[in-house]
Amino acid sequence: MLLALASGCAGTKHTQRIALPSNNLLKAEQLQVVSDFKIERDHPVITDLKRLRMQISETLDLPLGTKPVVVYLFANELEYTQYLQTKFPNFPSRRAYFMETYGKDLSVYTWWGDQIQEDLRHEYTHGLLHAGLTNVPLWLDEGLAEYFEVGGALPGQVNNEHAQLLVVGVQRGAWRPDLARLEYLEQVQDMKRADYREAWAWVHFMLHSSPDTRMVLLEYLQELRTNPEPGPLRERLVAVSPDIDQRLLVYVAGLNGPGHWNASFLGSGNSTVRAVSH
Ligand SMILES: [Zn+2]
């Protein structure tokens, strides 16, 4: 589906105009923020996104890119919702969307609210990944976005909500990892909240549990720079560790230990869409 993303007006029962923000453009490396209100270049949210770009490059061993990621930042939820409902009436209600059109433009749509930093970190991660890779498998796209949306001086802080629910699921015997199923999902609509949680867990596990799992992920990402169809990642994990599911379970159970918890519940309810994606 080609998404025609043009500003314009449409009939509405409300008096607000239905248009993209357009008055201000802030450029910071690959980040381009278009808004109708002024944002200072040194605003903490912008500074944080610049640092995030460096963190993603360093953590995933990916080169810094140049392709712009355009963030259409609405001033409030009403203007954002009216625009999305008019232009993309079939999209479910979400706080933010990332879209990659067939022209390969990378766009983020969201509004300035209490969770703007977390939302922008999540969506900008999508944008940076799509700017540098030929393809990003859905589950991995969301797992990495969930991983990097949690702020902090260093990446990899635990998403408390995800961790708590995973631990409870393991303790009750109600949840078991199934990466093969996750890798099968292709539509954003197919990914439920529990799938985001498991995708986050696999990414966190691969990056932090051992050098061999970390290397599997980094090599897979390197391959995605040139090969859009590298095949299942799970098979590579099993090749280095046949008991990979058990290792993940043990890792997830350990997320409940001291020093792993953040002070707040970041990351709850976040959603996005990609070309149509979240
Ligand atoms: Zn997402």
mmCIF file of C-alpha atoms and ligand atoms in Angstrom:
data_model
loop_
_atom_site.group_PDB
_atom_site.id
_atom_site.type_symbol
_atom_site.label_atom_id
_atom_site.label_comp_id
_atom_site.label_asym_id
_atom_site.label_seq_id
_atom_site.Cartn_x
_atom_site.Cartn_y
_atom_site.Cartn_z
ATOM 1 C CA MET A 1 0.000 0.000 0.000
ATOM 2 C CA LEU A 2 1.370 3.360 -0.996
ATOM 3 C CA LEU A 3 0.759 5.875 1.681
ATOM 4 C CA ALA A 4 0.196 9.340 0.322
ATOM 5 C CA LEU A 5 1.319 11.571 3.101
ATOM 6 C CA ALA A 6 0.300 15.059 2.176
ATOM 7 C CA SER A 7 -1.042 17.744 4.407
ATOM 8 C CA GLY A 8 -4.460 19.062 3.621
ATOM 9 C CA CYS A 9 -7.917 19.700 4.945
ATOM 10 C CA ALA A 10 -10.890 17.461 5.246
ATOM 11 C CA GLY A 11 -14.445 17.966 6.344
ATOM 12 C CA THR A 12 -14.886 17.403 10.028
ATOM 13 C CA LYS A 13 -17.410 18.036 12.726
ATOM 14 C CA HIS A 14 -14.631 19.623 14.755
ATOM 15 C CA THR A 15 -13.200 23.005 14.044
ATOM 16 C CA GLN A 16 -9.556 21.922 14.202
ATOM 17 C CA ARG A 17 -7.740 21.839 10.920
ATOM 18 C CA ILE A 18 -6.686 18.436 9.661
ATOM 19 C CA ALA A 19 -3.100 18.929 8.611
ATOM 20 C CA LEU A 20 0.411 17.892 9.329
ATOM 21 C CA PRO A 21 2.493 20.183 11.513
ATOM 22 C CA SER A 22 4.554 22.448 9.264
ATOM 23 C CA ASN A 23 5.688 25.647 10.940
ATOM 24 C CA ASN A 24 8.983 24.570 12.500
ATOM 25 C CA LEU A 25 11.687 22.208 11.331
ATOM 26 C CA LEU A 26 14.418 21.084 13.694
ATOM 27 C CA LYS A 27 17.269 19.068 12.209
ATOM 28 C CA ALA A 28 19.646 17.045 14.362
ATOM 29 C CA GLU A 29 21.668 14.570 12.320
ATOM 30 C CA GLN A 30 19.168 12.014 10.985
ATOM 31 C CA LEU A 31 16.400 13.401 13.149
ATOM 32 C CA GLN A 32 14.027 15.923 11.581
ATOM 33 C CA VAL A 33 11.221 17.172 13.787
ATOM 34 C CA VAL A 34 8.375 19.063 12.137
ATOM 35 C CA SER A 35 6.050 20.838 14.547
ATOM 36 C CA ASP A 36 3.782 23.828 14.852
ATOM 37 C CA PHE A 37 5.451 24.851 18.094
ATOM 38 C CA LYS A 38 9.063 25.724 18.719
ATOM 39 C CA ILE A 39 11.405 23.168 20.220
ATOM 40 C CA GLU A 40 14.834 24.313 21.326
ATOM 41 C CA ARG A 41 17.750 22.457 19.816
ATOM 42 C CA ASP A 42 19.087 21.678 23.274
ATOM 43 C CA HIS A 43 15.767 20.455 24.658
ATOM 44 C CA PRO A 44 16.427 17.328 26.771
ATOM 45 C CA VAL A 45 14.183 15.211 24.518
ATOM 46 C CA ILE A 46 16.223 16.163 21.442
ATOM 47 C CA THR A 47 19.525 15.677 23.238
ATOM 48 C CA ASP A 48 18.336 12.272 24.381
ATOM 49 C CA LEU A 49 17.456 11.218 20.823
ATOM 50 C CA LYS A 50 20.894 12.269 19.589
ATOM 51 C CA ARG A 51 22.442 10.137 22.319
ATOM 52 C CA LEU A 52 20.090 7.282 21.438
ATOM 53 C CA ARG A 53 21.385 7.287 17.856
ATOM 54 C CA MET A 54 24.912 6.830 19.172
ATOM 55 C CA GLN A 55 23.798 4.137 21.608
ATOM 56 C CA ILE A 56 22.068 2.129 18.893
ATOM 57 C CA SER A 57 25.105 2.341 16.634
ATOM 58 C CA GLU A 58 27.481 1.283 19.404
ATOM 59 C CA THR A 59 25.272 -1.392 20.952
ATOM 60 C CA LEU A 60 24.384 -3.073 17.675
ATOM 61 C CA ASP A 61 27.682 -2.402 15.940
ATOM 62 C CA LEU A 62 25.924 -0.651 13.075
ATOM 63 C CA PRO A 63 27.402 2.353 11.226
ATOM 64 C CA LEU A 64 25.844 5.759 11.789
ATOM 65 C CA GLY A 65 23.520 6.457 8.887
ATOM 66 C CA THR A 66 22.502 9.592 7.065
ATOM 67 C CA LYS A 67 18.983 8.913 5.873
ATOM 68 C CA PRO A 68 16.539 11.273 7.585
ATOM 69 C CA VAL A 69 13.757 10.145 9.890
ATOM 70 C CA VAL A 70 11.006 12.756 9.845
ATOM 71 C CA VAL A 71 8.947 13.139 13.012
ATOM 72 C CA TYR A 72 5.620 14.896 12.591
ATOM 73 C CA LEU A 73 5.076 16.102 16.127
ATOM 74 C CA PHE A 74 1.550 17.299 16.824
ATOM 75 C CA ALA A 75 0.965 19.741 19.655
ATOM 76 C CA ASN A 76 -1.760 17.696 21.289
ATOM 77 C CA GLU A 77 -3.605 14.405 21.145
ATOM 78 C CA LEU A 78 -6.722 15.836 19.489
ATOM 79 C CA GLU A 79 -4.929 17.234 16.454
ATOM 80 C CA TYR A 80 -2.918 14.031 16.115
ATOM 81 C CA THR A 81 -5.945 11.762 16.422
ATOM 82 C CA GLN A 82 -8.004 13.794 13.971
ATOM 83 C CA TYR A 83 -5.226 13.717 11.418
ATOM 84 C CA LEU A 84 -4.629 9.969 11.756
ATOM 85 C CA GLN A 85 -8.319 9.110 11.663
ATOM 86 C CA THR A 86 -8.777 11.203 8.531
ATOM 87 C CA LYS A 87 -5.718 10.016 6.645
ATOM 88 C CA PHE A 88 -5.528 6.452 7.911
ATOM 89 C CA PRO A 89 -9.034 5.529 9.042
ATOM 90 C CA ASN A 90 -8.236 1.835 9.325
ATOM 91 C CA PHE A 91 -5.398 2.268 11.785
ATOM 92 C CA PRO A 92 -6.141 1.319 15.377
ATOM 93 C CA SER A 93 -5.755 4.044 17.975
ATOM 94 C CA ARG A 94 -2.111 4.327 19.051
ATOM 95 C CA ARG A 95 -0.034 7.032 20.677
ATOM 96 C CA ALA A 96 2.533 6.946 17.885
ATOM 97 C CA TYR A 97 3.108 5.462 14.476
ATOM 98 C CA PHE A 98 6.177 4.747 12.421
ATOM 99 C CA MET A 99 5.668 4.410 8.680
ATOM 100 C CA GLU A 100 7.958 3.508 5.845
ATOM 101 C CA THR A 101 6.397 4.240 2.493
ATOM 102 C CA TYR A 102 7.285 2.428 -0.682
ATOM 103 C CA GLY A 103 9.228 5.520 -1.613
ATOM 104 C CA LYS A 104 11.266 4.609 1.453
ATOM 105 C CA ASP A 105 10.479 7.790 3.313
ATOM 106 C CA LEU A 106 10.757 7.177 7.041
ATOM 107 C CA SER A 107 8.126 9.012 9.051
ATOM 108 C CA VAL A 108 6.976 9.123 12.644
ATOM 109 C CA TYR A 109 3.658 10.547 13.771
ATOM 110 C CA THR A 110 3.001 11.359 17.393
ATOM 111 C CA TRP A 111 2.010 14.125 19.772
ATOM 112 C CA TRP A 112 3.653 15.951 22.647
ATOM 113 C CA GLY A 113 2.371 14.263 25.800
ATOM 114 C CA ASP A 114 3.666 12.891 29.067
ATOM 115 C CA GLN A 115 5.262 9.876 27.402
ATOM 116 C CA ILE A 116 6.854 11.721 24.521
ATOM 117 C CA GLN A 117 10.416 10.729 25.372
ATOM 118 C CA GLU A 118 9.643 7.033 25.569
ATOM 119 C CA ASP A 119 7.456 7.170 22.452
ATOM 120 C CA LEU A 120 10.080 9.025 20.436
ATOM 121 C CA ARG A 121 12.841 6.698 21.552
ATOM 122 C CA HIS A 122 10.747 3.740 20.411
ATOM 123 C CA GLU A 123 9.798 5.258 17.048
ATOM 124 C CA TYR A 124 13.197 6.771 16.315
ATOM 125 C CA THR A 125 14.697 3.332 16.906
ATOM 126 C CA HIS A 126 12.400 1.952 14.204
ATOM 127 C CA GLY A 127 13.451 4.799 11.924
ATOM 128 C CA LEU A 128 17.180 4.339 12.451
ATOM 129 C CA LEU A 129 16.941 0.570 11.923
ATOM 130 C CA HIS A 130 14.977 0.969 8.716
ATOM 131 C CA ALA A 131 17.388 3.659 7.547
ATOM 132 C CA GLY A 132 20.338 1.299 7.819
ATOM 133 C CA LEU A 133 18.971 -2.179 7.094
ATOM 134 C CA THR A 134 17.408 -3.678 3.971
ATOM 135 C CA ASN A 135 14.719 -5.292 6.082
ATOM 136 C CA VAL A 136 13.829 -5.581 9.735
ATOM 137 C CA PRO A 137 11.796 -8.661 10.736
ATOM 138 C CA LEU A 138 8.714 -7.515 12.602
ATOM 139 C CA TRP A 139 9.411 -9.241 15.911
ATOM 140 C CA LEU A 140 13.013 -7.987 15.951
ATOM 141 C CA ASP A 141 11.957 -4.483 14.936
ATOM 142 C CA GLU A 142 9.625 -4.298 17.907
ATOM 143 C CA GLY A 143 11.974 -6.095 20.275
ATOM 144 C CA LEU A 144 14.747 -3.614 19.578
ATOM 145 C CA ALA A 145 12.377 -0.633 19.780
ATOM 146 C CA GLU A 146 11.096 -1.862 23.136
ATOM 147 C CA TYR A 147 14.683 -2.381 24.268
ATOM 148 C CA PHE A 148 15.846 1.107 23.336
ATOM 149 C CA GLU A 149 12.713 2.977 24.417
ATOM 150 C CA VAL A 150 13.760 2.601 28.056
ATOM 151 C CA GLY A 151 15.828 5.676 28.804
ATOM 152 C CA GLY A 152 18.951 5.987 30.873
ATOM 153 C CA ALA A 153 22.603 6.846 30.640
ATOM 154 C CA LEU A 154 23.267 3.343 29.350
ATOM 155 C CA PRO A 155 20.986 1.285 27.097
ATOM 156 C CA GLY A 156 19.632 -2.003 28.383
ATOM 157 C CA GLN A 157 17.743 -0.852 31.444
ATOM 158 C CA VAL A 158 15.068 -3.359 32.324
ATOM 159 C CA ASN A 159 11.517 -2.617 31.266
ATOM 160 C CA ASN A 160 9.878 -3.246 34.621
ATOM 161 C CA GLU A 161 6.422 -3.978 33.332
ATOM 162 C CA HIS A 162 7.692 -6.503 30.810
ATOM 163 C CA ALA A 163 9.992 -8.139 33.342
ATOM 164 C CA GLN A 164 7.377 -8.450 36.056
ATOM 165 C CA LEU A 165 4.787 -9.972 33.769
ATOM 166 C CA LEU A 166 7.317 -12.392 32.307
ATOM 167 C CA VAL A 167 8.455 -13.512 35.740
ATOM 168 C CA VAL A 168 4.872 -14.063 36.844
ATOM 169 C CA GLY A 169 4.185 -16.000 33.653
ATOM 170 C CA VAL A 170 7.184 -18.245 34.223
ATOM 171 C CA GLN A 171 6.359 -18.806 37.893
ATOM 172 C CA ARG A 172 2.784 -19.777 37.109
ATOM 173 C CA GLY A 173 3.797 -21.970 34.207
ATOM 174 C CA ALA A 174 1.559 -19.832 32.032
ATOM 175 C CA TRP A 175 4.205 -18.702 29.570
ATOM 176 C CA ARG A 176 6.991 -20.377 27.656
ATOM 177 C CA PRO A 177 9.206 -18.759 25.015
ATOM 178 C CA ASP A 178 8.382 -19.508 21.395
ATOM 179 C CA LEU A 179 10.677 -17.593 19.090
ATOM 180 C CA ALA A 180 9.663 -19.698 16.095
ATOM 181 C CA ARG A 181 6.115 -18.413 16.492
ATOM 182 C CA LEU A 182 7.302 -14.818 16.906
ATOM 183 C CA GLU A 183 9.384 -15.067 13.749
ATOM 184 C CA TYR A 184 6.310 -16.259 11.877
ATOM 185 C CA LEU A 185 4.376 -13.039 12.592
ATOM 186 C CA GLU A 186 4.360 -10.597 9.690
ATOM 187 C CA GLN A 187 1.516 -8.201 10.368
ATOM 188 C CA VAL A 188 1.654 -5.582 13.093
ATOM 189 C CA GLN A 189 -1.950 -6.395 13.906
ATOM 190 C CA ASP A 190 -0.856 -9.954 14.724
ATOM 191 C CA MET A 191 1.532 -8.818 17.436
ATOM 192 C CA LYS A 192 -0.174 -8.710 20.784
ATOM 193 C CA ARG A 193 1.172 -7.031 23.891
ATOM 194 C CA ALA A 194 2.581 -10.365 25.086
ATOM 195 C CA ASP A 195 4.489 -10.673 21.803
ATOM 196 C CA TYR A 196 6.122 -7.260 22.320
ATOM 197 C CA ARG A 197 7.085 -8.454 25.775
ATOM 198 C CA GLU A 198 8.640 -11.675 24.502
ATOM 199 C CA ALA A 199 10.419 -9.854 21.667
ATOM 200 C CA TRP A 200 11.908 -7.474 24.239
ATOM 201 C CA ALA A 201 12.988 -10.451 26.364
ATOM 202 C CA TRP A 202 14.785 -12.168 23.475
ATOM 203 C CA VAL A 203 16.629 -8.968 22.559
ATOM 204 C CA HIS A 204 17.621 -8.275 26.160
ATOM 205 C CA PHE A 205 18.679 -11.892 26.606
ATOM 206 C CA MET A 206 20.771 -11.960 23.432
ATOM 207 C CA LEU A 207 22.555 -8.708 24.238
ATOM 208 C CA HIS A 208 23.203 -9.312 27.925
ATOM 209 C CA SER A 209 23.248 -13.010 28.772
ATOM 210 C CA SER A 210 26.440 -14.146 27.031
ATOM 211 C CA PRO A 211 28.928 -13.237 24.284
ATOM 212 C CA ASP A 212 27.693 -16.066 22.043
ATOM 213 C CA THR A 213 24.072 -14.949 22.001
ATOM 214 C CA ARG A 214 25.136 -11.339 21.541
ATOM 215 C CA MET A 215 27.262 -12.326 18.564
ATOM 216 C CA VAL A 216 24.353 -14.179 16.961
ATOM 217 C CA LEU A 217 22.255 -11.010 17.077
ATOM 218 C CA LEU A 218 25.017 -8.688 15.875
ATOM 219 C CA GLU A 219 25.907 -10.956 12.957
ATOM 220 C CA TYR A 220 22.247 -11.276 12.012
ATOM 221 C CA LEU A 221 21.934 -7.476 11.940
ATOM 222 C CA GLN A 222 25.071 -7.174 9.835
ATOM 223 C CA GLU A 223 23.551 -9.599 7.359
ATOM 224 C CA LEU A 224 20.331 -7.579 7.239
ATOM 225 C CA ARG A 225 22.334 -4.621 5.941
ATOM 226 C CA THR A 226 22.614 -6.392 2.581
ATOM 227 C CA ASN A 227 20.306 -9.407 2.732
ATOM 228 C CA PRO A 228 16.615 -8.777 3.432
ATOM 229 C CA GLU A 229 15.894 -12.493 3.887
ATOM 230 C CA PRO A 230 18.539 -13.989 6.179
ATOM 231 C CA GLY A 231 16.207 -16.734 7.425
ATOM 232 C CA PRO A 232 15.185 -17.553 10.991
ATOM 233 C CA LEU A 233 17.335 -16.245 13.802
ATOM 234 C CA ARG A 234 16.187 -18.980 16.157
ATOM 235 C CA GLU A 235 18.092 -21.627 14.204
ATOM 236 C CA ARG A 236 21.317 -19.686 14.735
ATOM 237 C CA LEU A 237 20.659 -19.467 18.472
ATOM 238 C CA VAL A 238 19.952 -23.200 18.653
ATOM 239 C CA ALA A 239 23.176 -23.861 16.763
ATOM 240 C CA VAL A 240 25.226 -22.171 19.476
ATOM 241 C CA SER A 241 23.038 -23.385 22.335
ATOM 242 C CA PRO A 242 20.534 -26.230 21.837
ATOM 243 C CA ASP A 243 18.917 -25.417 25.200
ATOM 244 C CA ILE A 244 18.314 -21.804 24.239
ATOM 245 C CA ASP A 245 14.681 -21.767 25.431
ATOM 246 C CA GLN A 246 15.709 -22.980 28.878
ATOM 247 C CA ARG A 247 18.457 -20.389 29.014
ATOM 248 C CA LEU A 248 15.947 -17.661 28.212
ATOM 249 C CA LEU A 249 13.627 -18.881 30.959
ATOM 250 C CA VAL A 250 16.427 -18.800 33.515
ATOM 251 C CA TYR A 251 17.452 -15.345 32.320
ATOM 252 C CA VAL A 252 13.911 -14.001 32.534
ATOM 253 C CA ALA A 253 13.482 -15.428 36.049
ATOM 254 C CA GLY A 254 16.680 -13.606 37.034
ATOM 255 C CA LEU A 255 15.275 -10.272 35.903
ATOM 256 C CA ASN A 256 13.421 -10.270 39.209
ATOM 257 C CA GLY A 257 16.632 -9.907 41.172
ATOM 258 C CA PRO A 258 17.955 -6.832 42.968
ATOM 259 C CA GLY A 259 19.471 -4.144 40.829
ATOM 260 C CA HIS A 260 17.410 -5.055 37.811
ATOM 261 C CA TRP A 261 14.437 -2.886 38.472
ATOM 262 C CA ASN A 262 13.886 0.626 37.280
ATOM 263 C CA ALA A 263 12.118 3.132 39.434
ATOM 264 C CA SER A 264 9.067 3.421 37.268
ATOM 265 C CA PHE A 265 6.924 1.517 34.830
ATOM 266 C CA LEU A 266 8.194 2.793 31.529
ATOM 267 C CA GLY A 267 6.988 1.313 28.309
ATOM 268 C CA SER A 268 3.453 0.350 29.107
ATOM 269 C CA GLY A 269 0.929 0.521 26.331
ATOM 270 C CA ASN A 270 3.241 1.900 23.736
ATOM 271 C CA SER A 271 2.340 1.223 20.163
ATOM 272 C CA THR A 272 3.242 2.170 16.703
ATOM 273 C CA VAL A 273 2.731 1.163 13.077
ATOM 274 C CA ARG A 274 5.112 0.527 10.275
ATOM 275 C CA ALA A 275 4.575 1.052 6.565
ATOM 276 C CA VAL A 276 2.441 0.343 8.169
ATOM 277 C CA SER A 277 4.233 -0.446 11.374
ATOM 278 C CA HIS A 278 4.366 0.349 14.980
HETATM 279 ZN ZN ZN B 1 7.091 -0.277 17.504
#
